[in-house]
CSV table of C-alpha atoms and ligand atoms in Angstrom, one decimal:
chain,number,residue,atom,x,y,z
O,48,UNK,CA,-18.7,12.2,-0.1
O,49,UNK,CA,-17.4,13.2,3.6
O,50,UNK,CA,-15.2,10.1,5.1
O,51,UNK,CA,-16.1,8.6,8.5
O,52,UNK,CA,-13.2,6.5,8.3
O,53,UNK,CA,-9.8,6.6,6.1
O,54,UNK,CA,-7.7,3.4,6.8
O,55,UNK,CA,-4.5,3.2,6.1
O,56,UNK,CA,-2.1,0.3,5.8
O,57,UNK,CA,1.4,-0.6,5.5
O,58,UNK,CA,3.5,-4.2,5.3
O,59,UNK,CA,2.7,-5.4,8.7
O,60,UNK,CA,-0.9,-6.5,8.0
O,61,UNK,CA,0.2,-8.6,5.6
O,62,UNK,CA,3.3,-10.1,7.6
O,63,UNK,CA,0.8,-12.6,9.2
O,64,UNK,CA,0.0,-13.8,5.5
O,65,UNK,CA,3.9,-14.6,5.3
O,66,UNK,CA,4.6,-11.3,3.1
O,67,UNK,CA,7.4,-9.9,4.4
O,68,UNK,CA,7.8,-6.1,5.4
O,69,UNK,CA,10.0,-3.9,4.2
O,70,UNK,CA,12.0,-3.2,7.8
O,71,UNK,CA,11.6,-6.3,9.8
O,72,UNK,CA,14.8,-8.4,10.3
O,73,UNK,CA,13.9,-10.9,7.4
O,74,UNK,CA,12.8,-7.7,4.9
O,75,UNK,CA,12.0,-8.5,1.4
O,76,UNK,CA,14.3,-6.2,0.3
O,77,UNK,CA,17.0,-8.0,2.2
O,78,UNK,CA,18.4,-9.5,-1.0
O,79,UNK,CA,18.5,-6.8,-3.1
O,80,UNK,CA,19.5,-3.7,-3.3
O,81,UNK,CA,16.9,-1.0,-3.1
O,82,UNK,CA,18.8,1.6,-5.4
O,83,UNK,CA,19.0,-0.9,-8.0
O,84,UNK,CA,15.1,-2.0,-8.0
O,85,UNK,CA,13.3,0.8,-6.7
O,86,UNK,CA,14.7,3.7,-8.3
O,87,UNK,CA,14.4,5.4,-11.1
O,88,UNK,CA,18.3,5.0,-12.0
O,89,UNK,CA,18.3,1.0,-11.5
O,90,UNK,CA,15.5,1.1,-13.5
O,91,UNK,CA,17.0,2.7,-16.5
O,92,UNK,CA,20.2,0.7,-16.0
O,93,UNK,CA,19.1,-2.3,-16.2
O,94,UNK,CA,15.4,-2.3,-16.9
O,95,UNK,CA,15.3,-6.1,-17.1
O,96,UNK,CA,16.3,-6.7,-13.5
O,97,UNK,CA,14.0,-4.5,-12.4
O,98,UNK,CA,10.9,-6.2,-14.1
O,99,UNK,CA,12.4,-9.4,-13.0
O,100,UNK,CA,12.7,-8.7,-9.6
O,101,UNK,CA,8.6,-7.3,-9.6
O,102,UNK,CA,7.6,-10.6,-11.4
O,103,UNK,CA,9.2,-12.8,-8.7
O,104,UNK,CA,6.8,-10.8,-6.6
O,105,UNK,CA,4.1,-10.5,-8.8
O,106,UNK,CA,4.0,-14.7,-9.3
O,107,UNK,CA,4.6,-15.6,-5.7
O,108,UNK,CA,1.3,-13.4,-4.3
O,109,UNK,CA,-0.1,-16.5,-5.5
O,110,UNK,CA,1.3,-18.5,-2.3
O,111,UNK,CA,-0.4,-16.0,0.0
O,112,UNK,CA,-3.8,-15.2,1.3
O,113,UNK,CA,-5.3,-12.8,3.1
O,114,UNK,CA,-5.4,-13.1,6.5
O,115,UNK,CA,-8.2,-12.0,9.2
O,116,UNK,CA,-7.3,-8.4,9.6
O,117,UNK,CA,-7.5,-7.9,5.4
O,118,UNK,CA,-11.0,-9.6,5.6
O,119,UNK,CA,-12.3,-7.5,8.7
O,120,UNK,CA,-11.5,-4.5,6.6
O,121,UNK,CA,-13.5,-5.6,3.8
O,122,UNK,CA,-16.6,-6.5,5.8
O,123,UNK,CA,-16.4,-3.0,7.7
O,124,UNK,CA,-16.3,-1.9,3.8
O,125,UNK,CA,-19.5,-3.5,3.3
O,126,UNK,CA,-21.1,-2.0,5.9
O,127,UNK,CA,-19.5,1.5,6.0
O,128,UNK,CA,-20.1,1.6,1.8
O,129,UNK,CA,-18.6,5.2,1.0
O,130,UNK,CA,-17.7,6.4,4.2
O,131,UNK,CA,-14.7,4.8,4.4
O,132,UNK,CA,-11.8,5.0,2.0
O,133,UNK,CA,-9.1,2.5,2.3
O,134,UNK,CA,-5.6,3.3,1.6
O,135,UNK,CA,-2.5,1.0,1.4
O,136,UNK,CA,1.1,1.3,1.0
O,137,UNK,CA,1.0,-1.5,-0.2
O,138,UNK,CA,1.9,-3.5,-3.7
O,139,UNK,CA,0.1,-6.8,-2.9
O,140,UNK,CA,-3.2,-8.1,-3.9
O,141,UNK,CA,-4.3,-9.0,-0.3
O,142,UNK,CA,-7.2,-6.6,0.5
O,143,UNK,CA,-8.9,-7.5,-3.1
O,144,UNK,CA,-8.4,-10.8,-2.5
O,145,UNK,CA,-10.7,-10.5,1.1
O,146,UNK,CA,-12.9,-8.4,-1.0
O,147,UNK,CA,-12.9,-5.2,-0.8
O,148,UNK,CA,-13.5,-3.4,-3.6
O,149,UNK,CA,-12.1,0.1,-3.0
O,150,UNK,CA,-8.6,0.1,-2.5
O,151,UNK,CA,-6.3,3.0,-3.4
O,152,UNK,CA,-2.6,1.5,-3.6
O,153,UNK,CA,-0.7,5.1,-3.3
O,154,UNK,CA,3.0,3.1,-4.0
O,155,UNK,CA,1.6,1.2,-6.6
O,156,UNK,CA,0.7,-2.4,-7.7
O,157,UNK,CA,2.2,-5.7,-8.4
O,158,UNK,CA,-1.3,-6.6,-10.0
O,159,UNK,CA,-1.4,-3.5,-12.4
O,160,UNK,CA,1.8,-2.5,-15.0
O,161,UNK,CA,2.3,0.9,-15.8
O,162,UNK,CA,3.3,3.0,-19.4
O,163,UNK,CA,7.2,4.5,-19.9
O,164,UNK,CA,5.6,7.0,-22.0
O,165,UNK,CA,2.0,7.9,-20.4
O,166,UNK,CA,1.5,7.9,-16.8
O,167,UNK,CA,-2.3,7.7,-17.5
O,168,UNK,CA,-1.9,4.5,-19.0
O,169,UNK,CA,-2.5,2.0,-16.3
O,170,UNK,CA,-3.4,-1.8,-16.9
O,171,UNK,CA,-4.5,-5.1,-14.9
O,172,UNK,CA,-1.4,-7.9,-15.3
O,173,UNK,CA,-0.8,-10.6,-13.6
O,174,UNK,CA,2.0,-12.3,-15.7
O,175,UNK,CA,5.3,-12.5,-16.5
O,176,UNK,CA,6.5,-9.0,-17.9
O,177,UNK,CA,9.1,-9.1,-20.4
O,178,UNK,CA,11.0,-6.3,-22.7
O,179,UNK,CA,8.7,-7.1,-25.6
O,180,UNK,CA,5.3,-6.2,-23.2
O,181,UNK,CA,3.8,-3.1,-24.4
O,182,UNK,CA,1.4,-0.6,-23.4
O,183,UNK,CA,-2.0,-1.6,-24.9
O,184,UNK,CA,-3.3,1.8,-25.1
O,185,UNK,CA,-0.1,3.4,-27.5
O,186,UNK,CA,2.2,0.7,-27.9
O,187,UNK,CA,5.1,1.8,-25.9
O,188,UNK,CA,7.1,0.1,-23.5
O,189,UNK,CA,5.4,-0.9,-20.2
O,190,UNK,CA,7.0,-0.7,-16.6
O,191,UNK,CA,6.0,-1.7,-13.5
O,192,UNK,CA,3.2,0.2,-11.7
O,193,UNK,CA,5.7,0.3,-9.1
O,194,UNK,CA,6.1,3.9,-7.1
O,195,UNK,CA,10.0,4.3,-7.1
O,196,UNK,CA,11.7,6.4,-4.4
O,197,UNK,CA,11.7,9.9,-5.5
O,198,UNK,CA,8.6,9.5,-7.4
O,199,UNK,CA,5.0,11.0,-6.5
O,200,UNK,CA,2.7,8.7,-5.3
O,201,UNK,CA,-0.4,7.8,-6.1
O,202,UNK,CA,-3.7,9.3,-5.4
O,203,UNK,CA,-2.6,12.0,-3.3
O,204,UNK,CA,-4.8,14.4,-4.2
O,205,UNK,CA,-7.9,11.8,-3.4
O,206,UNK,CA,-6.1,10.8,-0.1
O,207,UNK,CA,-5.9,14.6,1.3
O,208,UNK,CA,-9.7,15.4,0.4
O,209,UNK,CA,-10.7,12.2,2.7
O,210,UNK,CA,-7.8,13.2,5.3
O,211,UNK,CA,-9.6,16.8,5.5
O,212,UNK,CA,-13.1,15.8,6.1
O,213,UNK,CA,-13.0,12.3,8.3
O,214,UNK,CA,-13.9,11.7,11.5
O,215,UNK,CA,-11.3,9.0,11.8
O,216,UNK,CA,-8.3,8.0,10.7
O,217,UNK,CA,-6.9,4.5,11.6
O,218,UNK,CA,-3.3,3.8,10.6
O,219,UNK,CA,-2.4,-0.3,10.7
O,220,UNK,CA,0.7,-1.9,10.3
O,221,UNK,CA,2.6,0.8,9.1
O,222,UNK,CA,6.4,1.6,10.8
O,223,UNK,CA,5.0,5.4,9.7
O,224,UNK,CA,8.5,6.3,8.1
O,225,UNK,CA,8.0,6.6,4.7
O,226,UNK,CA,6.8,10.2,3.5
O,227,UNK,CA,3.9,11.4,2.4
O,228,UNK,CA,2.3,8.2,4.1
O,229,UNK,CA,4.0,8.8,7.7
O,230,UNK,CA,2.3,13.2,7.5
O,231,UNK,CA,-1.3,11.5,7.2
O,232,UNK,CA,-1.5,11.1,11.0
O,233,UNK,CA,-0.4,15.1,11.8
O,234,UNK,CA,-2.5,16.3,8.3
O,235,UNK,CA,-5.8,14.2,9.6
O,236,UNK,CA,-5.3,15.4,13.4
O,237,UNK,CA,-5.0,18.9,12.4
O,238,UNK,CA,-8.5,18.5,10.4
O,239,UNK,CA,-9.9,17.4,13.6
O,240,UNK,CA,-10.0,13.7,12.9
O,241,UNK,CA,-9.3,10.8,16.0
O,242,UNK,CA,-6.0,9.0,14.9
O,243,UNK,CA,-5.8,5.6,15.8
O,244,UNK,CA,-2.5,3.4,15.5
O,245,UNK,CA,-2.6,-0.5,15.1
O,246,UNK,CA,0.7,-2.0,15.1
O,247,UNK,CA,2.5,-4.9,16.6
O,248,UNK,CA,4.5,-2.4,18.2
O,249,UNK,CA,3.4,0.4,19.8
O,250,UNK,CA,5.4,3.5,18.5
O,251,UNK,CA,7.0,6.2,21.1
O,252,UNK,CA,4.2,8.7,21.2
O,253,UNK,CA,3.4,11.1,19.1
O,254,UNK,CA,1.0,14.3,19.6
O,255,UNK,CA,-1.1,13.1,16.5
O,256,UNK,CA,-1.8,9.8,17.8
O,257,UNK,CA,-4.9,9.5,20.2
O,258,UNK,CA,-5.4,5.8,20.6
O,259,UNK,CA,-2.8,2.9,20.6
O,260,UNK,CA,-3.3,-0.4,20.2
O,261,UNK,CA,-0.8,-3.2,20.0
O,262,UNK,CA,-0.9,-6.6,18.5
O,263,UNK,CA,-1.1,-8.9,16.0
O,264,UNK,CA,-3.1,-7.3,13.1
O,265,UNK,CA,-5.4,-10.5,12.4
O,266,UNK,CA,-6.1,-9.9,16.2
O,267,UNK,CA,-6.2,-6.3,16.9
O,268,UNK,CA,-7.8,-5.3,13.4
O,269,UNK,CA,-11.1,-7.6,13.4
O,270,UNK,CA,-11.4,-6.5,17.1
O,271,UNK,CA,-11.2,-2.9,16.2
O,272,UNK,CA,-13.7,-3.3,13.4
O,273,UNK,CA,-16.2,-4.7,15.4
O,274,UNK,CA,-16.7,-1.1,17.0
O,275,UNK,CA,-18.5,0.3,13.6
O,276,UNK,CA,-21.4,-2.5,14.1
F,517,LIG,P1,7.5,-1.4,7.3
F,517,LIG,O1,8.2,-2.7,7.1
F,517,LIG,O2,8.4,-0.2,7.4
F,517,LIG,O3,6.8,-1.5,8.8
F,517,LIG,C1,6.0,-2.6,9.1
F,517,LIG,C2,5.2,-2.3,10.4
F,517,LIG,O4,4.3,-3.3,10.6
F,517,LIG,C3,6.2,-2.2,11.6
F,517,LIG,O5,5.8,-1.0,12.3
F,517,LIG,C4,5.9,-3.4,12.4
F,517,LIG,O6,5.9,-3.3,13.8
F,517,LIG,C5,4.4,-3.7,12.0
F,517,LIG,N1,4.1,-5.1,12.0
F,517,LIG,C6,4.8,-6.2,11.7
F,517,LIG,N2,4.1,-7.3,11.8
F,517,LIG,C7,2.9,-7.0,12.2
F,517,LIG,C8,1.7,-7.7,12.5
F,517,LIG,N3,1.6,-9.0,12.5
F,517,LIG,N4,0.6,-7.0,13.0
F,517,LIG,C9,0.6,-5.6,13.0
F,517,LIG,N5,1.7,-4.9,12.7
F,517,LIG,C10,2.8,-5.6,12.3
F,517,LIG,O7,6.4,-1.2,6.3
F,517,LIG,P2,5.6,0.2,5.7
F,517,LIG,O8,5.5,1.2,6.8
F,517,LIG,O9,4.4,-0.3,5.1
F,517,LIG,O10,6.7,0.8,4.7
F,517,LIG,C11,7.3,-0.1,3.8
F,517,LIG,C12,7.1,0.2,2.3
F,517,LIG,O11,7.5,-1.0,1.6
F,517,LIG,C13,5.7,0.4,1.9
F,517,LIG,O12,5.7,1.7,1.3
F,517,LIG,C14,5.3,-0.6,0.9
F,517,LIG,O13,5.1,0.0,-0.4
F,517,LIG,C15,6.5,-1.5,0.7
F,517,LIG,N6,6.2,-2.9,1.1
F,517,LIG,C16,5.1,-3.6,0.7
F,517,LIG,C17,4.8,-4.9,1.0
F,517,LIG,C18,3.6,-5.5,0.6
F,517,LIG,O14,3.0,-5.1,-0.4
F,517,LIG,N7,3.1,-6.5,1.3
F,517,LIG,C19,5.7,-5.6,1.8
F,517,LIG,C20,6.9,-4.9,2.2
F,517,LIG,C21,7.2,-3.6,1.8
């Protein structure tokens, strides 16, 4: 079905829930080293440290809720039904937790563990993962449904369709850095879409962008919703 609206968010709407983003001065990656946990090398050196690292994630999403801005999006899912597809960077259970019920996670998710064997093989977890968890579909070893650098994300083929054929496309929270995420904007505005950025931060313009605004996401984002009533 043709997209009115393909939204598409990064860390910063979930700063406000206390999740940290992946640039900002107190980055969640801070403490570790992102070649070691997010790579497909530190992951086959040491593929214990890697799971660890993911379940210390994975456990403390518990200590967070979704804020104002993840809950606008799900009631302008409600309304909006299929017309709007909502895409996220990123790996936290926030925008199911406000409701909505679409959500394409394109890096992955902490909520979900993956197969070493079958990349098919795809299942809900919200434990502790161990070197003894195993794939429930073939029995091999599972990973986490993490996207590591250098590896293809998620749902791109999905993603481009809606990018084609919306009439908008509304990028939130999102330092618009990380590839193929930060093309969206140029890919949509070539297809004719309006681009809108919402960010805390207004980035130096770009020729993709039409409309700025800046603020707090659990500000900015309900406001912005309001427009599809
Ligand atoms: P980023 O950290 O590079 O950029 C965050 C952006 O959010 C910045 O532009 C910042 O100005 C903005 N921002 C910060 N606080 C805000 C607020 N309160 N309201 C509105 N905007 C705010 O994040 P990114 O572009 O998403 O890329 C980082 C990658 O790291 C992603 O691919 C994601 O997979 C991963 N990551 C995920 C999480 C998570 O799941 N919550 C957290 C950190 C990093």
């Amino acid at each position: 079905m043709k997209k009115r609206l393909v939204v598409l968010t990064g860390a910063g709407i979930s700063a406000e829930s206390g999740l940290r983003t992946f640039r900002g001065s107190d980055g969640m990656w801070e403490h570790e080293n992102i070649e070691d946990v997010c790579t497909p090398r530190g992951y086959s050196r040491d593929k214990k440290r890697v799971k660890d690292f993911y379940n210390f994630l994975r456990l403390g999403l518990k200590d967070h809720e979704p804020n104002a801005a993840h809950i606008a999006l799900a009631q302008l899912e409600k309304r909006l039904g299929n017309e709007m597809l909502l895409v996220t960077q990123n790996v936290d259970d926030l925008h199911e937790r406000a409701g909505s019920r679409q959500v394409l996670h394109m890096h992955g998710a902490l909520m979900r563990l993956a197969c070493e064997r079958n990349p098919n093989h795809r299942f809900v977890f919200t434990g502790e993962e161990t070197m003894e968890t195993r794939c429930p579909f073939c029995g091999a070893m599972s990973r986490p449904d993490i996207v590591f650098f250098e590896e293809q994300p998620q749902y791109m083929e999905e993603i481009q369709d809606a990018l084609r054929e919306c009439e908008e496309f509304v990028y939130i929270g999102t330092s618009s850095v990380v590839y193929p995420a930060a093309g969206f904007k140029s890919y949509a505005h070539s297809f004719g879409a309006k681009v809108t950025c919402l960010n805390l931060e207004v980035p130096a313009s770009d020729p993709y962008t039409d409309v700025c605004i800046e603020g707090k996401a659990s500000i900015i984002v309900p406001e912005w919703c309001d427009k599809f009533k």
